[in-house]
CSV table of C-alpha atoms in Angstrom, one decimal:
chain,number,residue,atom,x,y,z
A,1,UNK,CA,-9.1,-51.7,27.8
A,2,UNK,CA,-5.8,-50.5,29.4
A,3,UNK,CA,-3.8,-50.5,26.2
A,4,UNK,CA,-6.1,-47.9,24.4
A,5,UNK,CA,-6.1,-45.7,27.5
A,6,UNK,CA,-2.3,-45.9,27.7
A,7,UNK,CA,-2.0,-45.0,24.0
A,8,UNK,CA,-4.4,-42.1,24.4
A,9,UNK,CA,-2.4,-40.7,27.3
A,10,UNK,CA,0.8,-41.1,25.4
A,11,UNK,CA,-0.7,-39.2,22.4
A,12,UNK,CA,-2.0,-36.5,24.6
A,13,UNK,CA,1.3,-36.1,26.3
A,14,UNK,CA,3.1,-35.9,23.0
A,15,UNK,CA,0.8,-33.3,21.7
A,16,UNK,CA,1.1,-31.2,24.9
A,17,UNK,CA,4.9,-31.4,24.7
A,18,UNK,CA,4.9,-30.2,21.1
A,19,UNK,CA,2.6,-27.3,22.0
A,20,UNK,CA,4.9,-26.3,24.8
A,21,UNK,CA,7.9,-26.4,22.5
A,22,UNK,CA,6.3,-24.1,19.8
A,23,UNK,CA,8.4,-20.9,19.6
A,24,UNK,CA,6.6,-17.6,19.1
A,25,UNK,CA,8.9,-15.0,17.6
A,26,UNK,CA,8.6,-11.5,18.9
A,27,UNK,CA,11.9,-10.0,17.7
A,28,UNK,CA,13.7,-10.3,14.4
A,29,UNK,CA,14.2,-9.1,10.8
A,30,UNK,CA,12.2,-10.1,7.8
A,31,UNK,CA,13.4,-9.7,4.3
A,32,UNK,CA,10.7,-8.9,1.7
A,33,UNK,CA,10.7,-9.1,-2.1
A,34,UNK,CA,8.4,-6.7,-3.9
A,35,UNK,CA,7.4,-7.8,-7.4
A,36,UNK,CA,5.8,-5.5,-9.9
A,37,UNK,CA,4.3,-6.8,-13.2
A,38,UNK,CA,5.7,-4.0,-15.4
A,39,UNK,CA,4.2,-5.3,-18.6
A,40,UNK,CA,0.7,-5.2,-17.1
A,41,UNK,CA,1.3,-1.8,-15.5
A,42,UNK,CA,2.5,-0.1,-18.6
A,43,UNK,CA,-0.2,-1.7,-20.8
A,44,UNK,CA,-2.9,-0.2,-18.6
A,45,UNK,CA,-1.4,3.2,-19.0
A,46,UNK,CA,-1.7,3.2,-22.8
A,47,UNK,CA,-4.8,4.9,-24.2
A,48,UNK,CA,-6.0,6.5,-27.5
A,49,UNK,CA,-4.4,9.8,-26.6
A,50,UNK,CA,-0.9,8.5,-26.0
A,51,UNK,CA,-0.7,5.3,-28.0
A,52,UNK,CA,1.3,6.9,-30.8
A,53,UNK,CA,4.4,7.1,-28.6
A,54,UNK,CA,3.6,4.9,-25.6
A,55,UNK,CA,3.1,1.7,-27.6
A,56,UNK,CA,6.5,2.0,-29.3
A,57,UNK,CA,8.1,2.8,-25.9
A,58,UNK,CA,6.4,-0.3,-24.5
A,59,UNK,CA,7.6,-2.5,-27.3
A,60,UNK,CA,11.1,-1.3,-26.8
A,61,UNK,CA,10.8,-1.9,-23.0
A,62,UNK,CA,9.7,-5.5,-23.5
A,63,UNK,CA,12.8,-6.2,-25.7
A,64,UNK,CA,15.3,-5.0,-23.0
A,65,UNK,CA,13.6,-5.5,-19.7
A,66,UNK,CA,12.0,-8.5,-17.8
A,67,UNK,CA,8.3,-8.6,-17.1
A,68,UNK,CA,8.7,-8.3,-13.3
A,69,UNK,CA,10.6,-5.6,-11.5
A,70,UNK,CA,12.0,-7.0,-8.3
A,71,UNK,CA,12.9,-4.8,-5.3
A,72,UNK,CA,14.0,-5.8,-1.8
A,73,UNK,CA,13.3,-4.4,1.7
A,74,UNK,CA,13.6,-5.4,5.4
A,75,UNK,CA,11.2,-5.2,8.3
A,76,UNK,CA,12.8,-5.1,11.7
A,77,UNK,CA,10.4,-5.8,14.6
A,78,UNK,CA,10.5,-6.0,18.4
A,79,UNK,CA,7.4,-6.6,20.5
A,80,UNK,CA,5.1,-3.7,19.4
A,81,UNK,CA,7.4,-1.7,17.1
A,82,UNK,CA,8.4,-2.2,13.4
A,83,UNK,CA,10.6,-0.4,10.9
A,84,UNK,CA,10.1,-1.1,7.2
A,85,UNK,CA,13.2,-0.1,5.1
A,86,UNK,CA,13.6,-0.3,1.3
A,87,UNK,CA,17.0,-1.6,0.2
A,88,UNK,CA,18.6,0.8,-2.2
A,89,UNK,CA,18.4,-0.4,-5.8
A,90,UNK,CA,21.3,-0.6,-8.2
A,91,UNK,CA,20.9,2.5,-10.4
A,92,UNK,CA,23.1,1.0,-13.0
A,93,UNK,CA,20.2,-1.2,-14.0
A,94,UNK,CA,18.2,1.6,-15.6
A,95,UNK,CA,14.7,0.9,-16.7
A,96,UNK,CA,14.5,3.9,-19.0
A,97,UNK,CA,11.2,5.7,-19.6
A,98,UNK,CA,9.3,3.7,-17.0
A,99,UNK,CA,12.0,3.3,-14.3
A,100,UNK,CA,10.5,5.9,-11.9
A,101,UNK,CA,6.9,4.8,-11.9
A,102,UNK,CA,5.7,5.3,-8.3
A,103,UNK,CA,3.8,2.1,-8.3
A,104,UNK,CA,6.9,0.0,-8.9
A,105,UNK,CA,9.3,2.2,-6.9
A,106,UNK,CA,9.9,1.9,-3.1
A,107,UNK,CA,9.2,5.3,-1.7
A,108,UNK,CA,8.6,4.8,2.0
A,109,UNK,CA,10.6,4.1,5.2
A,110,UNK,CA,8.0,3.5,7.9
A,111,UNK,CA,8.3,3.3,11.6
A,112,UNK,CA,5.2,1.9,13.3
A,113,UNK,CA,4.3,1.9,17.0
A,114,UNK,CA,1.6,-0.7,17.2
A,115,UNK,CA,0.9,-0.1,20.9
A,116,UNK,CA,0.1,3.6,20.2
A,117,UNK,CA,-1.5,2.9,16.7
A,118,UNK,CA,0.8,5.6,15.2
A,119,UNK,CA,3.5,5.7,12.5
A,120,UNK,CA,6.3,8.0,11.2
A,121,UNK,CA,6.9,7.6,7.5
A,122,UNK,CA,9.6,9.2,5.3
A,123,UNK,CA,8.1,9.4,1.9
A,124,UNK,CA,10.0,10.3,-1.2
A,125,UNK,CA,7.7,12.0,-3.7
A,126,UNK,CA,9.7,12.7,-6.9
A,127,UNK,CA,12.3,15.3,-5.8
A,128,UNK,CA,10.7,16.1,-2.4
A,129,UNK,CA,11.0,14.2,0.9
A,130,UNK,CA,8.2,14.3,3.5
A,131,UNK,CA,8.0,13.1,7.1
A,132,UNK,CA,4.5,12.0,7.7
A,133,UNK,CA,3.3,11.5,11.3
A,134,UNK,CA,-0.2,10.1,11.8
A,135,UNK,CA,-2.4,7.2,13.1
A,136,UNK,CA,-2.0,3.8,11.5
A,137,UNK,CA,-4.5,2.9,8.9
A,138,UNK,CA,-7.6,1.0,10.2
A,139,UNK,CA,-8.2,-2.0,7.8
A,140,UNK,CA,-11.3,-4.0,8.0
A,141,UNK,CA,-9.8,-7.5,7.4
A,142,UNK,CA,-11.9,-10.5,6.7
A,143,UNK,CA,-10.0,-13.7,7.7
A,144,UNK,CA,-10.5,-16.8,5.6
A,145,UNK,CA,-9.8,-20.5,5.9
A,146,UNK,CA,-7.2,-20.5,3.2
A,147,UNK,CA,-3.6,-21.1,4.2
A,148,UNK,CA,-0.2,-21.2,2.5
A,149,UNK,CA,3.4,-21.5,3.6
A,150,UNK,CA,5.7,-18.4,3.3
A,151,UNK,CA,9.3,-18.5,4.3
A,152,UNK,CA,8.8,-21.6,6.4
A,153,UNK,CA,5.7,-20.3,8.3
A,154,UNK,CA,2.1,-21.4,7.8
A,155,UNK,CA,0.0,-18.4,7.1
A,156,UNK,CA,-3.7,-17.7,6.9
A,157,UNK,CA,-5.3,-15.5,4.3
A,158,UNK,CA,-7.2,-12.3,4.9
A,159,UNK,CA,-8.9,-9.9,2.4
A,160,UNK,CA,-9.6,-6.2,2.6
A,161,UNK,CA,-10.3,-3.0,0.7
A,162,UNK,CA,-8.1,0.0,1.3
A,163,UNK,CA,-8.2,3.6,0.0
A,164,UNK,CA,-11.9,2.9,-1.0
A,165,UNK,CA,-11.1,0.7,-4.0
A,166,UNK,CA,-7.8,-1.2,-3.7
A,167,UNK,CA,-8.4,-5.0,-3.2
A,168,UNK,CA,-5.8,-6.5,-0.8
A,169,UNK,CA,-4.9,-10.1,-0.2
A,170,UNK,CA,-2.7,-10.7,2.9
A,171,UNK,CA,-1.2,-13.8,4.5
A,172,UNK,CA,-0.3,-13.6,8.2
A,173,UNK,CA,1.2,-16.0,10.8
A,174,UNK,CA,0.2,-16.2,14.4
A,175,UNK,CA,3.7,-17.7,15.2
A,176,UNK,CA,5.0,-14.2,15.1
A,177,UNK,CA,2.5,-12.4,17.4
A,178,UNK,CA,3.3,-8.9,16.2
A,179,UNK,CA,0.5,-7.1,14.3
A,180,UNK,CA,2.7,-5.6,11.7
A,181,UNK,CA,3.6,-6.1,8.0
A,182,UNK,CA,5.4,-4.6,5.0
A,183,UNK,CA,4.7,-0.9,4.0
A,184,UNK,CA,1.7,0.3,6.0
A,185,UNK,CA,-0.2,-3.0,6.1
A,186,UNK,CA,-1.0,-4.1,9.7
A,187,UNK,CA,-3.9,-5.0,12.0
A,188,UNK,CA,-4.0,-8.8,11.8
A,189,UNK,CA,-3.5,-11.2,14.7
A,190,UNK,CA,0.1,-11.9,13.7
A,191,UNK,CA,2.8,-10.8,11.3
A,192,UNK,CA,1.9,-10.3,7.7
A,193,UNK,CA,4.3,-12.2,5.5
A,194,UNK,CA,2.6,-11.7,2.2
A,195,UNK,CA,0.6,-9.0,0.5
A,196,UNK,CA,-0.8,-8.9,-3.0
A,197,UNK,CA,-2.7,-6.1,-4.8
A,198,UNK,CA,-4.0,-8.1,-7.8
A,199,UNK,CA,-5.5,-5.2,-9.7
A,200,UNK,CA,-2.4,-3.0,-9.0
A,201,UNK,CA,-0.1,-5.8,-10.3
A,202,UNK,CA,2.2,-5.7,-7.3
A,203,UNK,CA,3.0,-7.9,-4.3
A,204,UNK,CA,5.3,-8.2,-1.3
A,205,UNK,CA,6.3,-11.6,0.1
A,206,UNK,CA,8.8,-12.6,2.8
A,207,UNK,CA,11.8,-14.5,1.6
A,208,UNK,CA,13.6,-15.0,4.9
A,209,UNK,CA,13.0,-14.5,8.6
A,210,UNK,CA,15.8,-14.1,11.2
A,211,UNK,CA,14.6,-14.8,14.7
A,212,UNK,CA,17.1,-12.7,16.7
A,213,UNK,CA,17.2,-9.7,19.1
A,214,UNK,CA,16.8,-6.3,17.4
A,215,UNK,CA,18.8,-3.3,18.6
A,216,UNK,CA,17.4,0.2,19.2
A,217,UNK,CA,19.4,1.5,16.2
A,218,UNK,CA,17.6,-1.0,14.0
A,219,UNK,CA,14.2,0.5,15.1
A,220,UNK,CA,15.1,4.1,14.8
A,221,UNK,CA,12.3,6.2,13.3
A,222,UNK,CA,13.2,8.4,10.3
A,223,UNK,CA,13.6,12.1,11.0
A,224,UNK,CA,14.3,13.9,7.7
A,225,UNK,CA,11.7,15.5,5.6
A,226,UNK,CA,9.0,18.2,5.6
A,227,UNK,CA,6.7,17.4,8.4
A,228,UNK,CA,2.9,16.9,7.9
A,229,UNK,CA,0.1,14.4,8.4
A,230,UNK,CA,-1.5,12.1,5.8
A,231,UNK,CA,-4.2,14.6,4.9
A,232,UNK,CA,-1.6,17.4,4.3
A,233,UNK,CA,0.5,15.1,2.1
A,234,UNK,CA,-2.5,14.1,-0.1
A,235,UNK,CA,-3.5,17.7,-0.5
A,236,UNK,CA,0.1,18.6,-1.5
A,237,UNK,CA,0.4,15.8,-4.0
A,238,UNK,CA,-3.0,16.5,-5.5
A,239,UNK,CA,-2.1,20.2,-6.0
A,240,UNK,CA,1.2,19.3,-7.6
A,241,UNK,CA,-0.3,16.8,-10.0
A,242,UNK,CA,-3.5,18.6,-10.9
A,243,UNK,CA,-2.4,19.1,-14.5
A,244,UNK,CA,-1.4,15.5,-15.0
A,245,UNK,CA,-4.8,14.2,-16.0
A,246,UNK,CA,-5.7,10.5,-15.4
A,247,UNK,CA,-2.1,9.7,-14.4
A,248,UNK,CA,-2.5,11.9,-11.3
A,249,UNK,CA,-4.9,9.5,-9.7
A,250,UNK,CA,-2.5,6.5,-10.4
A,251,UNK,CA,0.4,8.4,-8.8
A,252,UNK,CA,-1.7,9.6,-5.8
A,253,UNK,CA,-2.8,6.0,-5.2
A,254,UNK,CA,0.8,4.7,-5.3
A,255,UNK,CA,2.1,7.4,-2.9
A,256,UNK,CA,-0.9,6.7,-0.5
A,257,UNK,CA,0.0,3.1,0.1
């Protein structure tokens, strides 16, 4: 009888020691990779009104460009603040007619104060730059039992709908107890390390995580741009794109993320 009890106490002590040694990261820098399925994106934009020139442009694109456009970004975080910053792309790798599509581009630098539920975003909308200050988006996440490993961290899946119609799949880890994520995605009980928008043909996934102190300069909010709130920006974009037909809604959706 004594041997099973001793074994039980040893196992309990080992589990307790392991739990005490688990490190919860509250400061660091995450590198993200954004992937856009350009073939799927372009194919969806072809219709009976534009097929005469769009189909040939698409065929030429497939001959010279890969299916997925890959962009990189960083997310610096410390306690309750994050700064999402796109890494400037090499302009020498031109993607021609479809290179500036707002869905595949990285348009936003976003500082988020999670404690105050507010953000400051520098948004590049074609030739204009806006500085948007507003409350963080409230997302009604539904956490599931599904898990996967991302950049060495076990993550749990959560699903949501944003902007009324965009289906979002996110993966977060509670080992980084900061409720942030790439772009404007946040609101889960841990850092979001992966986001996929299946119907929009785009995703963001962490490729590396550096657990280290973050300086104030690495969390400096953007300051340049015409100041307004989210509502003002949407009204401005809608007015500018009112003659663009169906594509206006696609562009508006991309700039809203």
